[in-house]
PDB file of C-alpha atoms in Angstrom:
ATOM      1  CA  MET A   1     119.953  76.674  67.112  1.00  0.00           C
ATOM      2  CA  THR A   2     122.917  73.878  68.341  1.00  0.00           C
ATOM      3  CA  ILE A   3     122.605  74.006  71.979  1.00  0.00           C
ATOM      4  CA  ARG A   4     125.904  73.288  73.284  1.00  0.00           C
ATOM      5  CA  HIS A   5     125.640  74.782  77.203  1.00  0.00           C
ATOM      6  CA  VAL A   6     122.859  75.726  79.524  1.00  0.00           C
ATOM      7  CA  THR A   7     123.132  78.091  82.891  1.00  0.00           C
ATOM      8  CA  ILE A   8     120.456  77.071  85.114  1.00  0.00           C
ATOM      9  CA  VAL A   9     119.601  79.654  87.799  1.00  0.00           C
ATOM     10  CA  ALA A  10     118.322  77.668  90.331  1.00  0.00           C
ATOM     11  CA  SER A  11     116.085  79.421  93.518  1.00  0.00           C
ATOM     12  CA  PRO A  12     116.970  77.615  96.676  1.00  0.00           C
ATOM     13  CA  TYR A  13     113.922  79.218  97.719  1.00  0.00           C
ATOM     14  CA  ALA A  14     111.514  78.028  95.293  1.00  0.00           C
ATOM     15  CA  ARG A  15     109.013  75.290  96.548  1.00  0.00           C
ATOM     16  CA  HIS A  16     110.747  75.468  99.771  1.00  0.00           C
ATOM     17  CA  GLY A  17     113.732  74.292  98.530  1.00  0.00           C
ATOM     18  CA  ALA A  18     112.885  72.011  95.638  1.00  0.00           C
ATOM     19  CA  GLY A  19     114.152  74.446  93.177  1.00  0.00           C
ATOM     20  CA  LEU A  20     117.990  73.204  93.660  1.00  0.00           C
ATOM     21  CA  HIS A  21     116.787  70.042  93.015  1.00  0.00           C
ATOM     22  CA  VAL A  22     114.784  70.501  89.880  1.00  0.00           C
ATOM     23  CA  ALA A  23     117.750  71.961  88.606  1.00  0.00           C
ATOM     24  CA  GLN A  24     119.977  69.362  89.590  1.00  0.00           C
ATOM     25  CA  ASP A  25     117.719  66.673  87.914  1.00  0.00           C
ATOM     26  CA  ALA A  26     117.413  68.687  84.823  1.00  0.00           C
ATOM     27  CA  ALA A  27     121.339  69.217  84.494  1.00  0.00           C
ATOM     28  CA  GLY A  28     121.553  65.509  84.558  1.00  0.00           C
ATOM     29  CA  LEU A  29     119.130  65.013  81.754  1.00  0.00           C
ATOM     30  CA  LEU A  30     120.874  67.701  79.870  1.00  0.00           C
ATOM     31  CA  LYS A  31     124.171  66.234  80.144  1.00  0.00           C
ATOM     32  CA  ALA A  32     123.184  62.847  79.271  1.00  0.00           C
ATOM     33  CA  GLN A  33     122.333  64.536  75.929  1.00  0.00           C
ATOM     34  CA  ASN A  34     126.075  65.978  75.474  1.00  0.00           C
ATOM     35  CA  VAL A  35     124.995  69.398  77.011  1.00  0.00           C
ATOM     36  CA  ALA A  36     127.102  71.153  79.466  1.00  0.00           C
ATOM     37  CA  VAL A  37     125.646  72.588  82.098  1.00  0.00           C
ATOM     38  CA  ASP A  38     126.436  75.422  84.568  1.00  0.00           C
ATOM     39  CA  ILE A  39     124.101  75.612  88.024  1.00  0.00           C
ATOM     40  CA  ILE A  40     124.045  79.216  89.455  1.00  0.00           C
ATOM     41  CA  VAL A  41     122.883  79.270  93.096  1.00  0.00           C
ATOM     42  CA  GLY A  42     123.650  82.588  94.680  1.00  0.00           C
ATOM     43  CA  GLU A  43     123.480  83.439  98.298  1.00  0.00           C
ATOM     44  CA  ASP A  44     120.494  85.335  97.922  1.00  0.00           C
ATOM     45  CA  MET A  45     117.681  86.442  94.897  1.00  0.00           C
ATOM     46  CA  ALA A  46     119.950  89.603  94.396  1.00  0.00           C
ATOM     47  CA  ASP A  47     122.928  87.431  94.201  1.00  0.00           C
ATOM     48  CA  ALA A  48     121.528  84.889  91.911  1.00  0.00           C
ATOM     49  CA  ALA A  49     120.217  87.854  89.846  1.00  0.00           C
ATOM     50  CA  ASP A  50     123.669  89.275  89.334  1.00  0.00           C
ATOM     51  CA  LEU A  51     125.098  85.857  88.445  1.00  0.00           C
ATOM     52  CA  ALA A  52     122.111  85.307  85.815  1.00  0.00           C
ATOM     53  CA  GLY A  53     123.058  88.615  84.134  1.00  0.00           C
ATOM     54  CA  LYS A  54     126.808  87.725  83.849  1.00  0.00           C
ATOM     55  CA  ALA A  55     125.839  84.570  82.319  1.00  0.00           C
ATOM     56  CA  ALA A  56     123.510  85.783  79.943  1.00  0.00           C
ATOM     57  CA  ARG A  57     126.249  88.263  78.418  1.00  0.00           C
ATOM     58  CA  GLY A  58     128.759  85.231  78.360  1.00  0.00           C
ATOM     59  CA  ASP A  59     129.333  82.175  76.179  1.00  0.00           C
ATOM     60  CA  THR A  60     126.044  80.260  77.106  1.00  0.00           C
ATOM     61  CA  ASP A  61     123.670  79.142  74.704  1.00  0.00           C
ATOM     62  CA  VAL A  62     120.908  79.231  76.976  1.00  0.00           C
ATOM     63  CA  LEU A  63     119.796  80.820  80.321  1.00  0.00           C
ATOM     64  CA  ALA A  64     117.297  78.362  81.877  1.00  0.00           C
ATOM     65  CA  ILE A  65     115.138  79.219  84.975  1.00  0.00           C
ATOM     66  CA  ALA A  66     114.467  76.379  87.614  1.00  0.00           C
ATOM     67  CA  GLY A  67     111.987  78.433  90.086  1.00  0.00           C
ATOM     68  CA  GLY A  68     108.827  79.944  90.374  1.00  0.00           C
ATOM     69  CA  ASP A  69     107.405  83.290  88.482  1.00  0.00           C
ATOM     70  CA  GLY A  70     109.479  85.654  90.827  1.00  0.00           C
ATOM     71  CA  THR A  71     112.770  83.694  90.116  1.00  0.00           C
ATOM     72  CA  ILE A  72     111.852  84.195  86.179  1.00  0.00           C
ATOM     73  CA  ARG A  73     110.904  87.984  87.052  1.00  0.00           C
ATOM     74  CA  LEU A  74     114.522  88.429  88.624  1.00  0.00           C
ATOM     75  CA  ALA A  75     116.092  86.480  85.815  1.00  0.00           C
ATOM     76  CA  VAL A  76     114.508  88.476  82.978  1.00  0.00           C
ATOM     77  CA  GLU A  77     115.294  91.250  84.665  1.00  0.00           C
ATOM     78  CA  ALA A  78     119.256  90.883  85.005  1.00  0.00           C
ATOM     79  CA  SER A  79     119.239  89.241  81.395  1.00  0.00           C
ATOM     80  CA  ILE A  80     116.949  91.706  79.604  1.00  0.00           C
ATOM     81  CA  GLY A  81     118.626  92.844  76.214  1.00  0.00           C
ATOM     82  CA  SER A  82     121.269  90.184  76.058  1.00  0.00           C
ATOM     83  CA  GLY A  83     119.470  88.404  73.137  1.00  0.00           C
ATOM     84  CA  LYS A  84     120.030  85.003  74.738  1.00  0.00           C
ATOM     85  CA  PRO A  85     117.104  82.878  74.887  1.00  0.00           C
ATOM     86  CA  LEU A  86     115.330  81.777  78.167  1.00  0.00           C
ATOM     87  CA  ALA A  87     114.028  78.463  79.150  1.00  0.00           C
ATOM     88  CA  VAL A  88     111.624  77.410  82.102  1.00  0.00           C
ATOM     89  CA  ILE A  89     111.980  74.533  84.177  1.00  0.00           C
ATOM     90  CA  PRO A  90     109.206  75.199  86.717  1.00  0.00           C
ATOM     91  CA  ALA A  91     109.877  74.561  90.390  1.00  0.00           C
ATOM     92  CA  GLY A  92     107.400  77.053  91.917  1.00  0.00           C
ATOM     93  CA  SER A  93     104.154  77.199  94.009  1.00  0.00           C
ATOM     94  CA  GLY A  94     102.683  78.942  91.110  1.00  0.00           C
ATOM     95  CA  ASN A  95     104.580  78.686  87.945  1.00  0.00           C
ATOM     96  CA  ASP A  96     101.949  80.691  86.145  1.00  0.00           C
ATOM     97  CA  PHE A  97     104.379  81.649  83.610  1.00  0.00           C
ATOM     98  CA  ALA A  98     105.042  78.212  82.333  1.00  0.00           C
ATOM     99  CA  ARG A  99     101.354  77.273  82.368  1.00  0.00           C
ATOM    100  CA  ASN A 100     100.472  80.076  80.230  1.00  0.00           C
ATOM    101  CA  LEU A 101     103.381  79.026  77.612  1.00  0.00           C
ATOM    102  CA  HIS A 102     101.916  75.235  78.078  1.00  0.00           C
ATOM    103  CA  ILE A 103     105.388  74.779  79.208  1.00  0.00           C
ATOM    104  CA  PRO A 104     105.206  70.924  81.275  1.00  0.00           C
ATOM    105  CA  LEU A 105     105.568  71.192  84.854  1.00  0.00           C
ATOM    106  CA  ASP A 106     107.419  67.771  84.588  1.00  0.00           C
ATOM    107  CA  THR A 107     111.133  68.596  84.889  1.00  0.00           C
ATOM    108  CA  ALA A 108     111.691  65.593  82.052  1.00  0.00           C
ATOM    109  CA  GLU A 109     109.047  66.733  79.865  1.00  0.00           C
ATOM    110  CA  ALA A 110     110.630  70.845  80.302  1.00  0.00           C
ATOM    111  CA  VAL A 111     113.954  69.651  79.518  1.00  0.00           C
ATOM    112  CA  GLN A 112     112.549  68.230  76.502  1.00  0.00           C
ATOM    113  CA  VAL A 113     111.184  71.329  75.312  1.00  0.00           C
ATOM    114  CA  ILE A 114     114.913  73.022  75.689  1.00  0.00           C
ATOM    115  CA  LEU A 115     116.251  70.204  73.564  1.00  0.00           C
ATOM    116  CA  ASP A 116     113.370  70.180  70.658  1.00  0.00           C
ATOM    117  CA  GLY A 117     114.655  73.772  70.214  1.00  0.00           C
ATOM    118  CA  HIS A 118     111.407  75.612  69.345  1.00  0.00           C
ATOM    119  CA  ARG A 119     111.384  79.444  70.677  1.00  0.00           C
ATOM    120  CA  ARG A 120     108.858  82.073  70.680  1.00  0.00           C
ATOM    121  CA  PRO A 121     108.738  86.117  71.185  1.00  0.00           C
ATOM    122  CA  VAL A 122     107.253  86.846  74.505  1.00  0.00           C
ATOM    123  CA  ASP A 123     105.783  89.960  75.526  1.00  0.00           C
ATOM    124  CA  LEU A 124     106.360  91.549  79.636  1.00  0.00           C
ATOM    125  CA  GLY A 125     104.395  94.348  81.653  1.00  0.00           C
ATOM    126  CA  ARG A 126     106.886  97.145  83.304  1.00  0.00           C
ATOM    127  CA  VAL A 127     105.591  99.170  86.160  1.00  0.00           C
ATOM    128  CA  SER A 128     107.651 102.598  86.712  1.00  0.00           C
ATOM    129  CA  PHE A 129     107.305 104.519  89.966  1.00  0.00           C
ATOM    130  CA  PRO A 130     107.193 108.511  90.493  1.00  0.00           C
ATOM    131  CA  ASP A 131     110.743 108.095  92.166  1.00  0.00           C
ATOM    132  CA  GLY A 132     111.907 106.283  88.682  1.00  0.00           C
ATOM    133  CA  ARG A 133     112.273 102.901  89.446  1.00  0.00           C
ATOM    134  CA  THR A 134     111.028 100.544  87.517  1.00  0.00           C
ATOM    135  CA  ALA A 135     110.262  96.682  87.505  1.00  0.00           C
ATOM    136  CA  LEU A 136     109.672  94.204  84.378  1.00  0.00           C
ATOM    137  CA  PHE A 137     106.595  91.432  85.300  1.00  0.00           C
ATOM    138  CA  ALA A 138     105.652  88.312  83.441  1.00  0.00           C
ATOM    139  CA  THR A 139     102.599  87.383  84.471  1.00  0.00           C
ATOM    140  CA  VAL A 140     100.426  89.504  86.731  1.00  0.00           C
ATOM    141  CA  ALA A 141     100.779  93.155  88.687  1.00  0.00           C
ATOM    142  CA  ALA A 142      98.410  93.443  91.311  1.00  0.00           C
ATOM    143  CA  THR A 143      97.503  96.452  93.637  1.00  0.00           C
ATOM    144  CA  GLY A 144      94.610  96.658  96.509  1.00  0.00           C
ATOM    145  CA  PHE A 145      93.372  93.330  98.075  1.00  0.00           C
ATOM    146  CA  ASP A 146      95.623  91.617  95.280  1.00  0.00           C
ATOM    147  CA  ALA A 147      98.726  92.825  96.887  1.00  0.00           C
ATOM    148  CA  ALA A 148      97.734  92.807 100.179  1.00  0.00           C
ATOM    149  CA  VAL A 149      96.923  88.866  99.648  1.00  0.00           C
ATOM    150  CA  THR A 150     100.462  88.271  98.300  1.00  0.00           C
ATOM    151  CA  ALA A 151     102.139  90.241 101.340  1.00  0.00           C
ATOM    152  CA  ARG A 152     100.050  87.797 103.599  1.00  0.00           C
ATOM    153  CA  ALA A 153     101.223  84.503 101.604  1.00  0.00           C
ATOM    154  CA  ILE A 154     104.899  86.004 101.456  1.00  0.00           C
ATOM    155  CA  ASP A 155     104.783  85.727 105.362  1.00  0.00           C
ATOM    156  CA  MET A 156     103.064  82.233 105.545  1.00  0.00           C
ATOM    157  CA  ARG A 157     105.230  79.383 105.488  1.00  0.00           C
ATOM    158  CA  ARG A 158     102.093  76.666 105.425  1.00  0.00           C
ATOM    159  CA  PRO A 159     100.553  75.904 103.634  1.00  0.00           C
ATOM    160  CA  ARG A 160     102.615  75.461 100.186  1.00  0.00           C
ATOM    161  CA  GLY A 161     101.134  75.453  96.676  1.00  0.00           C
ATOM    162  CA  GLN A 162      98.165  77.356  95.568  1.00  0.00           C
ATOM    163  CA  SER A 163      95.833  76.642  98.834  1.00  0.00           C
ATOM    164  CA  ARG A 164      98.572  79.431 100.702  1.00  0.00           C
ATOM    165  CA  TYR A 165      96.923  82.034  98.433  1.00  0.00           C
ATOM    166  CA  THR A 166      93.429  80.999  98.843  1.00  0.00           C
ATOM    167  CA  ILE A 167      94.070  81.020 102.648  1.00  0.00           C
ATOM    168  CA  ALA A 168      95.773  84.409 102.245  1.00  0.00           C
ATOM    169  CA  ALA A 169      92.777  85.994 100.509  1.00  0.00           C
ATOM    170  CA  LEU A 170      90.211  84.913 102.966  1.00  0.00           C
ATOM    171  CA  PHE A 171      92.543  86.122 105.933  1.00  0.00           C
ATOM    172  CA  GLU A 172      92.428  89.716 104.017  1.00  0.00           C
ATOM    173  CA  LEU A 173      88.610  89.304 103.188  1.00  0.00           C
ATOM    174  CA  ILE A 174      87.890  90.097 106.858  1.00  0.00           C
ATOM    175  CA  ALA A 175      89.773  93.308 106.761  1.00  0.00           C
ATOM    176  CA  LEU A 176      88.596  94.051 103.636  1.00  0.00           C
ATOM    177  CA  ARG A 177      88.683  98.103 102.775  1.00  0.00           C
ATOM    178  CA  SER A 178      88.258  99.404  99.261  1.00  0.00           C
ATOM    179  CA  ARG A 179      90.437 102.237  98.039  1.00  0.00           C
ATOM    180  CA  HIS A 180      89.489 105.669  95.685  1.00  0.00           C
ATOM    181  CA  TYR A 181      91.184 104.603  92.140  1.00  0.00           C
ATOM    182  CA  GLN A 182      91.794 106.940  89.248  1.00  0.00           C
ATOM    183  CA  VAL A 183      92.369 104.624  86.339  1.00  0.00           C
ATOM    184  CA  ARG A 184      93.434 105.329  82.887  1.00  0.00           C
ATOM    185  CA  VAL A 185      93.839 102.636  80.218  1.00  0.00           C
ATOM    186  CA  ASP A 186      95.333 104.314  76.865  1.00  0.00           C
ATOM    187  CA  ASP A 187      92.591 106.959  76.547  1.00  0.00           C
ATOM    188  CA  ASP A 188      90.060 105.731  78.741  1.00  0.00           C
ATOM    189  CA  THR A 189      89.442 106.297  82.338  1.00  0.00           C
ATOM    190  CA  VAL A 190      87.084 104.881  85.189  1.00  0.00           C
ATOM    191  CA  GLU A 191      87.012 106.704  88.629  1.00  0.00           C
ATOM    192  CA  ALA A 192      85.612 104.544  91.316  1.00  0.00           C
ATOM    193  CA  ASP A 193      85.930 102.793  94.875  1.00  0.00           C
ATOM    194  CA  LEU A 194      87.590  99.807  94.222  1.00  0.00           C
ATOM    195  CA  ILE A 195      88.975  96.591  95.847  1.00  0.00           C
ATOM    196  CA  LEU A 196      91.677  95.863  93.650  1.00  0.00           C
ATOM    197  CA  ALA A 197      93.035  96.697  90.066  1.00  0.00           C
ATOM    198  CA  ALA A 198      94.894  93.904  88.520  1.00  0.00           C
ATOM    199  CA  ILE A 199      96.974  94.287  85.375  1.00  0.00           C
ATOM    200  CA  GLY A 200      97.842  90.942  83.629  1.00  0.00           C
ATOM    201  CA  ASN A 201     100.108  90.113  81.107  1.00  0.00           C
ATOM    202  CA  THR A 202      99.412  86.594  81.464  1.00  0.00           C
ATOM    203  CA  THR A 203      95.868  85.072  81.986  1.00  0.00           C
ATOM    204  CA  SER A 204      96.300  84.162  86.185  1.00  0.00           C
ATOM    205  CA  TYR A 205      98.448  84.059  88.532  1.00  0.00           C
ATOM    206  CA  GLY A 206      98.810  82.392  92.329  1.00  0.00           C
ATOM    207  CA  GLY A 207      99.018  78.940  90.738  1.00  0.00           C
ATOM    208  CA  GLY A 208      96.115  79.267  88.525  1.00  0.00           C
ATOM    209  CA  MET A 209      93.491  82.287  89.506  1.00  0.00           C
ATOM    210  CA  LYS A 210      92.549  83.621  86.147  1.00  0.00           C
ATOM    211  CA  ILE A 211      92.150  87.593  87.287  1.00  0.00           C
ATOM    212  CA  THR A 212      92.865  88.446  83.628  1.00  0.00           C
ATOM    213  CA  PRO A 213      91.335  85.692  81.675  1.00  0.00           C
ATOM    214  CA  LYS A 214      91.703  86.864  78.517  1.00  0.00           C
ATOM    215  CA  ALA A 215      95.140  88.241  78.956  1.00  0.00           C
ATOM    216  CA  SER A 216      97.873  86.940  75.992  1.00  0.00           C
ATOM    217  CA  VAL A 217     101.380  87.258  76.174  1.00  0.00           C
ATOM    218  CA  SER A 218     101.767  87.882  72.453  1.00  0.00           C
ATOM    219  CA  ASP A 219      99.170  90.740  71.636  1.00  0.00           C
ATOM    220  CA  GLY A 220     101.351  93.482  72.912  1.00  0.00           C
ATOM    221  CA  GLN A 221      98.302  94.651  75.324  1.00  0.00           C
ATOM    222  CA  LEU A 222      97.942  94.524  79.262  1.00  0.00           C
ATOM    223  CA  ASP A 223      94.474  93.225  80.466  1.00  0.00           C
ATOM    224  CA  VAL A 224      93.173  94.993  83.546  1.00  0.00           C
ATOM    225  CA  THR A 225      90.332  93.879  86.187  1.00  0.00           C
ATOM    226  CA  LEU A 226      88.734  96.285  88.279  1.00  0.00           C
ATOM    227  CA  ALA A 227      86.739  95.099  91.239  1.00  0.00           C
ATOM    228  CA  LYS A 228      84.387  97.442  92.343  1.00  0.00           C
ATOM    229  CA  ILE A 229      82.799  97.646  96.143  1.00  0.00           C
ATOM    230  CA  PRO A 230      79.758  95.825  96.450  1.00  0.00           C
ATOM    231  CA  PRO A 231      76.458  97.800  97.628  1.00  0.00           C
ATOM    232  CA  ARG A 232      76.862  98.335 101.517  1.00  0.00           C
ATOM    233  CA  PHE A 233      80.095  96.569 101.232  1.00  0.00           C
ATOM    234  CA  ALA A 234      78.864  93.503 101.282  1.00  0.00           C
ATOM    235  CA  ARG A 235      81.672  90.598 102.231  1.00  0.00           C
ATOM    236  CA  PRO A 236      79.069  87.800 101.455  1.00  0.00           C
ATOM    237  CA  THR A 237      78.760  88.974  98.288  1.00  0.00           C
ATOM    238  CA  LEU A 238      82.766  88.709  97.813  1.00  0.00           C
ATOM    239  CA  ALA A 239      83.077  85.472  99.471  1.00  0.00           C
ATOM    240  CA  ARG A 240      80.767  84.160  96.551  1.00  0.00           C
ATOM    241  CA  VAL A 241      82.445  86.256  93.560  1.00  0.00           C
ATOM    242  CA  PHE A 242      86.085  85.158  94.661  1.00  0.00           C
ATOM    243  CA  PRO A 243      85.717  81.379  93.858  1.00  0.00           C
ATOM    244  CA  LYS A 244      84.824  82.199  90.299  1.00  0.00           C
ATOM    245  CA  VAL A 245      88.474  83.791  89.571  1.00  0.00           C
ATOM    246  CA  PHE A 246      89.861  80.034  89.421  1.00  0.00           C
ATOM    247  CA  ALA A 247      87.568  79.867  86.114  1.00  0.00           C
ATOM    248  CA  GLY A 248      87.628  83.158  85.147  1.00  0.00           C
ATOM    249  CA  THR A 249      84.067  83.592  85.043  1.00  0.00           C
ATOM    250  CA  HIS A 250      84.167  86.395  87.937  1.00  0.00           C
ATOM    251  CA  VAL A 251      84.686  88.793  84.995  1.00  0.00           C
ATOM    252  CA  ASP A 252      80.836  88.240  84.292  1.00  0.00           C
ATOM    253  CA  HIS A 253      79.794  89.967  87.346  1.00  0.00           C
ATOM    254  CA  PRO A 254      78.694  93.551  87.766  1.00  0.00           C
ATOM    255  CA  LEU A 255      80.816  94.609  90.141  1.00  0.00           C
ATOM    256  CA  VAL A 256      84.007  93.891  87.852  1.00  0.00           C
ATOM    257  CA  GLN A 257      85.309  95.692  85.100  1.00  0.00           C
ATOM    258  CA  THR A 258      87.899  94.691  82.448  1.00  0.00           C
ATOM    259  CA  MET A 259      90.083  96.810  80.039  1.00  0.00           C
ATOM    260  CA  ARG A 260      92.852  96.368  77.687  1.00  0.00           C
ATOM    261  CA  GLY A 261      95.528  98.761  76.203  1.00  0.00           C
ATOM    262  CA  GLY A 262      99.396  99.248  75.802  1.00  0.00           C
ATOM    263  CA  GLU A 263      99.660 101.807  79.004  1.00  0.00           C
ATOM    264  CA  VAL A 264      97.748 101.800  82.298  1.00  0.00           C
ATOM    265  CA  GLU A 265      98.073 104.533  84.770  1.00  0.00           C
ATOM    266  CA  LEU A 266      96.794 103.884  88.406  1.00  0.00           C
ATOM    267  CA  TYR A 267      96.218 106.170  91.235  1.00  0.00           C
ATOM    268  CA  CYS A 268      94.589 105.473  94.546  1.00  0.00           C
ATOM    269  CA  ASP A 269      93.642 106.952  98.221  1.00  0.00           C
ATOM    270  CA  PRO A 270      95.064 105.495 100.219  1.00  0.00           C
ATOM    271  CA  PRO A 271      98.023 104.182  98.573  1.00  0.00           C
ATOM    272  CA  ALA A 272      97.914 100.625  97.445  1.00  0.00           C
ATOM    273  CA  LEU A 273     100.825  98.270  97.223  1.00  0.00           C
ATOM    274  CA  VAL A 274     102.229  97.135  94.067  1.00  0.00           C
ATOM    275  CA  SER A 275     102.916  92.937  93.819  1.00  0.00           C
ATOM    276  CA  VAL A 276     104.793  91.950  90.546  1.00  0.00           C
ATOM    277  CA  ASP A 277     105.009  87.908  89.632  1.00  0.00           C
ATOM    278  CA  GLY A 278     104.757  87.608  93.509  1.00  0.00           C
ATOM    279  CA  ASP A 279     106.873  90.311  94.568  1.00  0.00           C
ATOM    280  CA  LEU A 280     106.181  93.203  96.668  1.00  0.00           C
ATOM    281  CA  VAL A 281     107.598  96.634  94.630  1.00  0.00           C
ATOM    282  CA  GLY A 282     106.317  99.477  95.611  1.00  0.00           C
ATOM    283  CA  GLU A 283     103.220 101.392  95.963  1.00  0.00           C
ATOM    284  CA  LEU A 284     100.557 103.218  93.562  1.00  0.00           C
ATOM    285  CA  PRO A 285     100.790 105.941  92.029  1.00  0.00           C
ATOM    286  CA  ALA A 286     102.335 103.754  89.103  1.00  0.00           C
ATOM    287  CA  VAL A 287     102.244 103.685  85.417  1.00  0.00           C
ATOM    288  CA  PHE A 288     102.125 100.085  83.252  1.00  0.00           C
ATOM    289  CA  GLU A 289     103.190  99.360  80.235  1.00  0.00           C
ATOM    290  CA  ALA A 290     103.410  96.353  77.828  1.00  0.00           C
ATOM    291  CA  VAL A 291     106.606  95.219  76.212  1.00  0.00           C
ATOM    292  CA  PRO A 292     106.045  93.543  73.191  1.00  0.00           C
ATOM    293  CA  HIS A 293     107.974  90.708  71.838  1.00  0.00           C
ATOM    294  CA  ALA A 294     110.434  91.396  74.802  1.00  0.00           C
ATOM    295  CA  ILE A 295     111.928  87.998  75.448  1.00  0.00           C
ATOM    296  CA  GLU A 296     112.097  84.808  73.641  1.00  0.00           C
ATOM    297  CA  VAL A 297     111.330  81.583  75.309  1.00  0.00           C
ATOM    298  CA  PHE A 298     111.670  77.861  74.816  1.00  0.00           C
ATOM    299  CA  THR A 299     107.820  76.496  74.070  1.00  0.00           C
ATOM    300  CA  PRO A 300     106.384  73.629  73.100  1.00  0.00           C
ATOM    301  CA  PRO A 301     105.619  74.039  69.247  1.00  0.00           C
ATOM    302  CA  THR A 302     102.083  73.727  69.724  1.00  0.00           C
ATOM    303  CA  PRO A 303      99.734  74.276  72.539  1.00  0.00           C
ATOM    304  CA  ALA A 304      99.425  71.122  74.840  1.00  0.00           C
ATOM    305  CA  PRO A 305      96.282  71.257  77.423  1.00  0.00           C
ATOM    306  CA  THR A 306      97.167  73.634  80.267  1.00  0.00           C
ATOM    307  CA  PRO A 307      98.406  71.533  83.207  1.00  0.00           C
ATOM    308  CA  SER A 308      96.053  70.825  86.512  1.00  0.00           C
TER     309      SER A 308
END
């Protein structure tokens, strides 16, 4: 594929304003290789998504996203079905989608991935609510404790990066409560009091928290992690298990159950919030389904070590 024109969707909110600077740096690198570039910056995220959708259906060769996982999700929503390949120039706080595709976090190296031209098909997930609303996600859909952490982290101005989610999680741990879930993964069902249920297209969210450590973006399946309530609701037990999520070893704990399937249905009482790719999109009940090979993304031809 000959790349003559790239449109960069820049998030002015990613990494507290760094997204636009990353987009400008990437544009300069592309122009130095005789690639024409347009940068899209909407008045807000909804406007940016609308402009991205129009660009994807225009004459541009590549739609590149300079932002984090939330910006990627909005751009994917806007451009799905256009047939245009997507590129990721990491500029977010977490960058979990980029990490799972081994896309370098360094801007110059991410631009080189585009110029090298290697692409691969990538799965997405889709969540559907009873009122007909749907949302795509590229990384993880979270409910219960996870989504509450996301809600708190969104409201926190500091600290930046991964530590914001860690601190939000500690605050939520203090006020933690369980919910009674009914879970269906394809033909298998579970009914239990849970603290969280996470549905992963990728291994991680929140900047490397490996909530679904065996998930793959190319297997046509969603991985599910269920965290059950400990005996006598012991918060010290949860405090010991929580740090294990950064290595993905929490799944070995007897309070954690994992499942895998193409369709996941969740009910819970009381209702729990649902977040996808770090954005709050509704509350349970909901159905989550894998969307195999939904988009094509520029990636390195062979996996490189995952950035730390």
